[in-house]
Amino acid sequence: ELKVEQNPLFLSMQEGKNYTIYCNYSTTSDRLYWYRQDPGKSLESLFVLLSNGAVKQEGRLMASLDTKARLSTLHITAAVHDLSATYFCAVDMYSGYALNFGKGTSLLVTP
Amino acid sequence: DTGVSQDPRHKITKRGQNVTFRCDPISEHNRLYWYRQTLGQGPEFLTYFQNEAQLEKSRLLSDRFSAERPKGSFSTLEIQRTEQGDSAMYLCASRSLRGSGNTIYFGEGSWLTVV
């Protein structure tokens, strides 16, 4: 059974600081997704990582994928309050099959 | 592109009643997924369709749950004889098989409260 583990599950950080969220998964996978979810809202797609060594950046967020280590990271640079949300990674075990989500990392950015 | 649309957005029902949720995917998206999310958890896969064919069902989908996508466009998820444990947000998502088809788009979700 595919397991997806995120850490930390909760993260409080000050504005301007950098931090990394880790996503480990247990079996070989096709693709790795990162989503953002605001309270009471649906999931917003952030990144889709398709191959070993893939790196994508959007604003203050950068995601990377190491398929050999079965590890993805979401790096936050110079955090701002607007980044406060829950971030999920998800793994697509078979192409188009289903996403298996981690439990999410709840991020709070404080002044 | 109007996005994935779900209806109703909120539903409160008494235990034992039946409820139905509707999902309209992004136009021409072949694949449609249903997920369930409870507070503090990540979404859990329930089932998915490719066009009108239901290709996979999770073991989470008990026999009280049924999903259809009759013409390969919109989909419905029905829960019969609701139980309090069914209270959750039900998310619909879709993706295209054309081009790279990598991004999976989620709807706003349908909140279910069983009292």
PDB file of C-alpha atoms in Angstrom:
ATOM      1  CA  GLU A   1       0.000   0.000   0.000  1.00  0.00           C
ATOM      2  CA  LEU A   2       1.330   3.408  -0.961  1.00  0.00           C
ATOM      3  CA  LYS A   3       1.998   5.664   2.008  1.00  0.00           C
ATOM      4  CA  VAL A   4       2.639   9.377   1.783  1.00  0.00           C
ATOM      5  CA  GLU A   5       4.134  11.079   4.815  1.00  0.00           C
ATOM      6  CA  GLN A   6       4.607  14.767   5.290  1.00  0.00           C
ATOM      7  CA  ASN A   7       6.572  16.543   7.929  1.00  0.00           C
ATOM      8  CA  PRO A   8       6.184  18.639   9.795  1.00  0.00           C
ATOM      9  CA  LEU A   9       2.415  18.449  10.190  1.00  0.00           C
ATOM     10  CA  PHE A  10       2.318  21.869  11.832  1.00  0.00           C
ATOM     11  CA  LEU A  11       4.647  24.742  11.190  1.00  0.00           C
ATOM     12  CA  SER A  12       4.658  28.209  12.670  1.00  0.00           C
ATOM     13  CA  MET A  13       7.211  30.535  11.178  1.00  0.00           C
ATOM     14  CA  GLN A  14       8.002  34.203  11.185  1.00  0.00           C
ATOM     15  CA  GLU A  15       7.671  36.390   8.172  1.00  0.00           C
ATOM     16  CA  GLY A  16      10.889  36.629   6.244  1.00  0.00           C
ATOM     17  CA  LYS A  17      12.181  33.225   7.286  1.00  0.00           C
ATOM     18  CA  ASN A  18      12.885  30.199   5.109  1.00  0.00           C
ATOM     19  CA  TYR A  19      11.660  26.679   5.699  1.00  0.00           C
ATOM     20  CA  THR A  20      11.234  23.331   3.986  1.00  0.00           C
ATOM     21  CA  ILE A  21       8.350  20.867   4.067  1.00  0.00           C
ATOM     22  CA  TYR A  22       9.201  17.243   3.336  1.00  0.00           C
ATOM     23  CA  CYS A  23       7.133  14.607   1.580  1.00  0.00           C
ATOM     24  CA  ASN A  24       8.190  10.964   1.615  1.00  0.00           C
ATOM     25  CA  TYR A  25       6.375   8.198  -0.220  1.00  0.00           C
ATOM     26  CA  SER A  26       6.746   4.478   0.021  1.00  0.00           C
ATOM     27  CA  THR A  27       6.705   3.057  -3.520  1.00  0.00           C
ATOM     28  CA  THR A  28       7.771   3.936  -7.030  1.00  0.00           C
ATOM     29  CA  SER A  29       5.605   6.660  -8.426  1.00  0.00           C
ATOM     30  CA  ASP A  30       4.823   8.386 -11.644  1.00  0.00           C
ATOM     31  CA  ARG A  31       4.203  11.929 -10.499  1.00  0.00           C
ATOM     32  CA  LEU A  32       4.207  14.113  -7.422  1.00  0.00           C
ATOM     33  CA  TYR A  33       1.756  16.933  -6.802  1.00  0.00           C
ATOM     34  CA  TRP A  34       1.669  19.819  -4.378  1.00  0.00           C
ATOM     35  CA  TYR A  35      -1.590  21.514  -3.462  1.00  0.00           C
ATOM     36  CA  ARG A  36      -2.557  24.387  -1.231  1.00  0.00           C
ATOM     37  CA  GLN A  37      -5.783  24.490   0.756  1.00  0.00           C
ATOM     38  CA  ASP A  38      -7.176  27.490   2.615  1.00  0.00           C
ATOM     39  CA  PRO A  39      -9.599  26.850   5.510  1.00  0.00           C
ATOM     40  CA  GLY A  40     -12.967  25.695   4.248  1.00  0.00           C
ATOM     41  CA  LYS A  41     -11.843  25.858   0.661  1.00  0.00           C
ATOM     42  CA  SER A  42     -10.906  23.422  -2.032  1.00  0.00           C
ATOM     43  CA  LEU A  43      -7.434  22.483  -3.251  1.00  0.00           C
ATOM     44  CA  GLU A  44      -5.398  24.727  -5.475  1.00  0.00           C
ATOM     45  CA  SER A  45      -2.771  23.078  -7.644  1.00  0.00           C
ATOM     46  CA  LEU A  46       0.714  24.451  -7.031  1.00  0.00           C
ATOM     47  CA  PHE A  47       3.133  22.100  -8.770  1.00  0.00           C
ATOM     48  CA  VAL A  48       3.249  18.874 -10.729  1.00  0.00           C
ATOM     49  CA  LEU A  49       6.642  17.170 -10.725  1.00  0.00           C
ATOM     50  CA  LEU A  50       7.125  14.575 -13.410  1.00  0.00           C
ATOM     51  CA  SER A  51      10.650  13.252 -13.248  1.00  0.00           C
ATOM     52  CA  ASN A  52      13.651  12.719 -11.065  1.00  0.00           C
ATOM     53  CA  GLY A  53      15.424  15.977 -10.380  1.00  0.00           C
ATOM     54  CA  ALA A  54      12.456  18.103 -11.404  1.00  0.00           C
ATOM     55  CA  VAL A  55      12.419  21.528  -9.835  1.00  0.00           C
ATOM     56  CA  LYS A  56       9.644  24.090 -10.176  1.00  0.00           C
ATOM     57  CA  GLN A  57       9.328  27.538  -8.689  1.00  0.00           C
ATOM     58  CA  GLU A  58       6.465  29.943  -8.332  1.00  0.00           C
ATOM     59  CA  GLY A  59       7.001  33.091  -6.319  1.00  0.00           C
ATOM     60  CA  ARG A  60       8.296  32.208  -2.871  1.00  0.00           C
ATOM     61  CA  LEU A  61       7.649  28.482  -3.283  1.00  0.00           C
ATOM     62  CA  MET A  62       9.978  25.971  -4.876  1.00  0.00           C
ATOM     63  CA  ALA A  63       9.316  22.248  -5.197  1.00  0.00           C
ATOM     64  CA  SER A  64      11.737  19.478  -6.053  1.00  0.00           C
ATOM     65  CA  LEU A  65      11.554  15.743  -6.594  1.00  0.00           C
ATOM     66  CA  ASP A  66      14.070  12.963  -5.950  1.00  0.00           C
ATOM     67  CA  THR A  67      12.461   9.753  -7.154  1.00  0.00           C
ATOM     68  CA  LYS A  68      15.375   7.593  -6.035  1.00  0.00           C
ATOM     69  CA  ALA A  69      14.980   8.783  -2.465  1.00  0.00           C
ATOM     70  CA  ARG A  70      11.183   8.905  -2.885  1.00  0.00           C
ATOM     71  CA  LEU A  71      11.291  12.417  -1.508  1.00  0.00           C
ATOM     72  CA  SER A  72       9.867  15.754  -2.508  1.00  0.00           C
ATOM     73  CA  THR A  73      10.465  19.074  -0.812  1.00  0.00           C
ATOM     74  CA  LEU A  74       8.535  22.313  -0.796  1.00  0.00           C
ATOM     75  CA  HIS A  75      10.824  25.186   0.095  1.00  0.00           C
ATOM     76  CA  ILE A  76       9.450  28.473   1.317  1.00  0.00           C
ATOM     77  CA  THR A  77      11.615  31.539   0.885  1.00  0.00           C
ATOM     78  CA  ALA A  78      11.099  34.730   2.880  1.00  0.00           C
ATOM     79  CA  ALA A  79       7.655  33.722   4.092  1.00  0.00           C
ATOM     80  CA  VAL A  80       4.775  36.180   4.080  1.00  0.00           C
ATOM     81  CA  HIS A  81       1.439  35.958   5.878  1.00  0.00           C
ATOM     82  CA  ASP A  82      -0.426  35.179   2.650  1.00  0.00           C
ATOM     83  CA  LEU A  83       1.326  31.814   2.529  1.00  0.00           C
ATOM     84  CA  SER A  84      -0.537  30.653   5.638  1.00  0.00           C
ATOM     85  CA  ALA A  85      -2.519  27.585   4.530  1.00  0.00           C
ATOM     86  CA  THR A  86      -2.365  23.810   4.545  1.00  0.00           C
ATOM     87  CA  TYR A  87      -0.055  22.253   1.987  1.00  0.00           C
ATOM     88  CA  PHE A  88      -0.570  18.736   0.712  1.00  0.00           C
ATOM     89  CA  CYS A  89       1.650  16.530  -1.335  1.00  0.00           C
ATOM     90  CA  ALA A  90       0.088  13.717  -3.321  1.00  0.00           C
ATOM     91  CA  VAL A  91       1.446  10.840  -5.318  1.00  0.00           C
ATOM     92  CA  ASP A  92      -0.050   9.414  -8.490  1.00  0.00           C
ATOM     93  CA  MET A  93       0.648   5.726  -8.256  1.00  0.00           C
ATOM     94  CA  TYR A  94      -0.495   4.896 -11.763  1.00  0.00           C
ATOM     95  CA  SER A  95      -0.937   7.397 -14.532  1.00  0.00           C
ATOM     96  CA  GLY A  96      -4.415   8.808 -14.156  1.00  0.00           C
ATOM     97  CA  TYR A  97      -5.319   6.347 -11.464  1.00  0.00           C
ATOM     98  CA  ALA A  98      -5.757   8.178  -8.186  1.00  0.00           C
ATOM     99  CA  LEU A  99      -3.886  10.578  -5.978  1.00  0.00           C
ATOM    100  CA  ASN A 100      -2.778   9.433  -2.560  1.00  0.00           C
ATOM    101  CA  PHE A 101      -2.473  12.417  -0.276  1.00  0.00           C
ATOM    102  CA  GLY A 102      -0.345  13.069   2.759  1.00  0.00           C
ATOM    103  CA  LYS A 103      -1.965  14.407   5.926  1.00  0.00           C
ATOM    104  CA  GLY A 104      -0.968  17.934   5.061  1.00  0.00           C
ATOM    105  CA  THR A 105       1.274  20.542   6.642  1.00  0.00           C
ATOM    106  CA  SER A 106      -0.559  23.360   8.346  1.00  0.00           C
ATOM    107  CA  LEU A 107       1.546  26.490   7.922  1.00  0.00           C
ATOM    108  CA  LEU A 108       1.093  29.665   9.930  1.00  0.00           C
ATOM    109  CA  VAL A 109       3.221  32.659   9.091  1.00  0.00           C
ATOM    110  CA  THR A 110       3.326  35.270  11.831  1.00  0.00           C
ATOM    111  CA  PRO A 111       4.611  38.843  11.818  1.00  0.00           C
TER     112      PRO A 111
ATOM    113  CA  ASP B   1     -12.842  27.569 -18.630  1.00  0.00           C
ATOM    114  CA  THR B   2     -15.346  27.575 -15.785  1.00  0.00           C
ATOM    115  CA  GLY B   3     -13.607  25.103 -13.500  1.00  0.00           C
ATOM    116  CA  VAL B   4     -15.043  22.077 -11.693  1.00  0.00           C
ATOM    117  CA  SER B   5     -18.478  22.841 -10.319  1.00  0.00           C
ATOM    118  CA  GLN B   6     -20.158  21.030  -7.428  1.00  0.00           C
ATOM    119  CA  ASP B   7     -23.688  21.212  -6.101  1.00  0.00           C
ATOM    120  CA  PRO B   8     -24.919  21.618  -3.450  1.00  0.00           C
ATOM    121  CA  ARG B   9     -22.115  23.297  -1.595  1.00  0.00           C
ATOM    122  CA  HIS B  10     -23.602  22.482   1.774  1.00  0.00           C
ATOM    123  CA  LYS B  11     -26.068  19.835   2.856  1.00  0.00           C
ATOM    124  CA  ILE B  12     -27.427  19.058   6.299  1.00  0.00           C
ATOM    125  CA  THR B  13     -29.398  15.848   6.516  1.00  0.00           C
ATOM    126  CA  LYS B  14     -30.852  13.586   9.144  1.00  0.00           C
ATOM    127  CA  ARG B  15     -29.311  10.208   9.742  1.00  0.00           C
ATOM    128  CA  GLY B  16     -30.886   7.602   7.521  1.00  0.00           C
ATOM    129  CA  GLN B  17     -31.765   9.969   4.697  1.00  0.00           C
ATOM    130  CA  ASN B  18     -30.324   9.739   1.207  1.00  0.00           C
ATOM    131  CA  VAL B  19     -28.267  12.540  -0.326  1.00  0.00           C
ATOM    132  CA  THR B  20     -26.959  13.150  -3.819  1.00  0.00           C
ATOM    133  CA  PHE B  21     -24.131  15.393  -4.942  1.00  0.00           C
ATOM    134  CA  ARG B  22     -23.505  16.551  -8.463  1.00  0.00           C
ATOM    135  CA  CYS B  23     -20.219  17.373 -10.158  1.00  0.00           C
ATOM    136  CA  ASP B  24     -19.719  19.136 -13.464  1.00  0.00           C
ATOM    137  CA  PRO B  25     -16.107  18.704 -14.545  1.00  0.00           C
ATOM    138  CA  ILE B  26     -14.138  21.008 -16.772  1.00  0.00           C
ATOM    139  CA  SER B  27     -15.422  20.654 -20.304  1.00  0.00           C
ATOM    140  CA  GLU B  28     -13.868  17.767 -22.238  1.00  0.00           C
ATOM    141  CA  HIS B  29     -12.020  16.393 -19.245  1.00  0.00           C
ATOM    142  CA  ASN B  30     -12.094  12.646 -19.639  1.00  0.00           C
ATOM    143  CA  ARG B  31     -11.313  11.656 -16.088  1.00  0.00           C
ATOM    144  CA  LEU B  32     -13.410  12.510 -13.090  1.00  0.00           C
ATOM    145  CA  TYR B  33     -12.581  11.673  -9.482  1.00  0.00           C
ATOM    146  CA  TRP B  34     -14.443  11.701  -6.202  1.00  0.00           C
ATOM    147  CA  TYR B  35     -12.633  12.217  -2.916  1.00  0.00           C
ATOM    148  CA  ARG B  36     -13.724  12.583   0.669  1.00  0.00           C
ATOM    149  CA  GLN B  37     -12.013  14.843   3.177  1.00  0.00           C
ATOM    150  CA  THR B  38     -12.590  15.058   6.914  1.00  0.00           C
ATOM    151  CA  LEU B  39     -11.276  17.780   9.186  1.00  0.00           C
ATOM    152  CA  GLY B  40      -7.529  17.684   9.639  1.00  0.00           C
ATOM    153  CA  GLN B  41      -6.988  14.967   7.055  1.00  0.00           C
ATOM    154  CA  GLY B  42      -5.921  14.806   3.462  1.00  0.00           C
ATOM    155  CA  PRO B  43      -8.457  13.886   0.792  1.00  0.00           C
ATOM    156  CA  GLU B  44      -9.158  10.163   0.424  1.00  0.00           C
ATOM    157  CA  PHE B  45      -9.836   8.634  -2.953  1.00  0.00           C
ATOM    158  CA  LEU B  46     -13.306   7.169  -3.451  1.00  0.00           C
ATOM    159  CA  THR B  47     -13.735   6.406  -7.133  1.00  0.00           C
ATOM    160  CA  TYR B  48     -12.927   7.582 -10.620  1.00  0.00           C
ATOM    161  CA  PHE B  49     -14.370   7.542 -14.125  1.00  0.00           C
ATOM    162  CA  GLN B  50     -12.869   7.648 -17.533  1.00  0.00           C
ATOM    163  CA  ASN B  51     -15.633   9.043 -19.679  1.00  0.00           C
ATOM    164  CA  GLU B  52     -18.711   7.090 -18.562  1.00  0.00           C
ATOM    165  CA  ALA B  53     -16.847   4.040 -17.286  1.00  0.00           C
ATOM    166  CA  GLN B  54     -16.233   3.699 -13.558  1.00  0.00           C
ATOM    167  CA  LEU B  55     -12.737   2.234 -13.510  1.00  0.00           C
ATOM    168  CA  GLU B  56     -11.859   2.010  -9.854  1.00  0.00           C
ATOM    169  CA  LYS B  57     -13.541   2.104  -6.482  1.00  0.00           C
ATOM    170  CA  SER B  58     -11.850   2.429  -3.117  1.00  0.00           C
ATOM    171  CA  ARG B  59     -12.716   0.042  -0.334  1.00  0.00           C
ATOM    172  CA  LEU B  60     -13.892   3.198   1.455  1.00  0.00           C
ATOM    173  CA  LEU B  61     -16.837   3.212  -0.908  1.00  0.00           C
ATOM    174  CA  SER B  62     -19.310   1.040   0.966  1.00  0.00           C
ATOM    175  CA  ASP B  63     -22.401  -0.370  -0.685  1.00  0.00           C
ATOM    176  CA  ARG B  64     -24.330   2.677   0.555  1.00  0.00           C
ATOM    177  CA  PHE B  65     -22.353   4.813  -1.876  1.00  0.00           C
ATOM    178  CA  SER B  66     -22.941   4.839  -5.594  1.00  0.00           C
ATOM    179  CA  ALA B  67     -21.515   7.046  -8.293  1.00  0.00           C
ATOM    180  CA  GLU B  68     -22.512   7.492 -11.901  1.00  0.00           C
ATOM    181  CA  ARG B  69     -21.377   9.422 -14.919  1.00  0.00           C
ATOM    182  CA  PRO B  70     -24.073   8.478 -17.410  1.00  0.00           C
ATOM    183  CA  LYS B  71     -23.007  10.425 -20.472  1.00  0.00           C
ATOM    184  CA  GLY B  72     -19.384  10.960 -19.655  1.00  0.00           C
ATOM    185  CA  SER B  73     -20.004  14.535 -18.631  1.00  0.00           C
ATOM    186  CA  PHE B  74     -21.432  15.331 -15.174  1.00  0.00           C
ATOM    187  CA  SER B  75     -21.308  12.841 -12.332  1.00  0.00           C
ATOM    188  CA  THR B  76     -23.428  12.138  -9.281  1.00  0.00           C
ATOM    189  CA  LEU B  77     -22.461  10.634  -5.955  1.00  0.00           C
ATOM    190  CA  GLU B  78     -25.318   9.233  -3.897  1.00  0.00           C
ATOM    191  CA  ILE B  79     -25.121   8.197  -0.281  1.00  0.00           C
ATOM    192  CA  GLN B  80     -27.992   6.072   0.963  1.00  0.00           C
ATOM    193  CA  ARG B  81     -29.034   5.708   4.593  1.00  0.00           C
ATOM    194  CA  THR B  82     -26.567   8.323   5.735  1.00  0.00           C
ATOM    195  CA  GLU B  83     -24.650   7.844   8.970  1.00  0.00           C
ATOM    196  CA  GLN B  84     -22.925  10.419  11.140  1.00  0.00           C
ATOM    197  CA  GLY B  85     -19.574   9.085   9.986  1.00  0.00           C
ATOM    198  CA  ASP B  86     -20.428  10.218   6.483  1.00  0.00           C
ATOM    199  CA  SER B  87     -20.086  13.845   7.554  1.00  0.00           C
ATOM    200  CA  ALA B  88     -17.239  15.217   5.453  1.00  0.00           C
ATOM    201  CA  MET B  89     -16.430  17.345   2.462  1.00  0.00           C
ATOM    202  CA  TYR B  90     -16.900  15.509  -0.820  1.00  0.00           C
ATOM    203  CA  LEU B  91     -14.548  16.727  -3.487  1.00  0.00           C
ATOM    204  CA  CYS B  92     -14.793  16.218  -7.194  1.00  0.00           C
ATOM    205  CA  ALA B  93     -11.809  16.598  -9.491  1.00  0.00           C
ATOM    206  CA  SER B  94     -11.140  16.250 -13.195  1.00  0.00           C
ATOM    207  CA  ARG B  95      -8.274  16.012 -15.612  1.00  0.00           C
ATOM    208  CA  SER B  96      -7.772  15.844 -19.337  1.00  0.00           C
ATOM    209  CA  LEU B  97      -6.018  13.030 -21.146  1.00  0.00           C
ATOM    210  CA  ARG B  98      -5.066  15.360 -23.973  1.00  0.00           C
ATOM    211  CA  GLY B  99      -1.641  16.878 -24.129  1.00  0.00           C
ATOM    212  CA  SER B 100       0.252  16.428 -20.907  1.00  0.00           C
ATOM    213  CA  GLY B 101      -2.948  16.150 -18.855  1.00  0.00           C
ATOM    214  CA  ASN B 102      -0.923  16.457 -15.716  1.00  0.00           C
ATOM    215  CA  THR B 103      -2.896  18.846 -13.575  1.00  0.00           C
ATOM    216  CA  ILE B 104      -5.883  17.578 -11.624  1.00  0.00           C
ATOM    217  CA  TYR B 105      -8.377  20.332 -10.880  1.00  0.00           C
ATOM    218  CA  PHE B 106     -10.582  20.199  -7.817  1.00  0.00           C
ATOM    219  CA  GLY B 107     -14.005  21.667  -7.294  1.00  0.00           C
ATOM    220  CA  GLU B 108     -15.046  23.715  -4.270  1.00  0.00           C
ATOM    221  CA  GLY B 109     -16.435  20.645  -2.556  1.00  0.00           C
ATOM    222  CA  SER B 110     -19.788  19.668  -1.086  1.00  0.00           C
ATOM    223  CA  TRP B 111     -19.986  19.758   2.683  1.00  0.00           C
ATOM    224  CA  LEU B 112     -22.182  17.097   4.232  1.00  0.00           C
ATOM    225  CA  THR B 113     -23.353  17.214   7.834  1.00  0.00           C
ATOM    226  CA  VAL B 114     -25.365  14.253   9.100  1.00  0.00           C
ATOM    227  CA  VAL B 115     -27.292  14.998  12.300  1.00  0.00           C
TER     228      VAL B 115
END
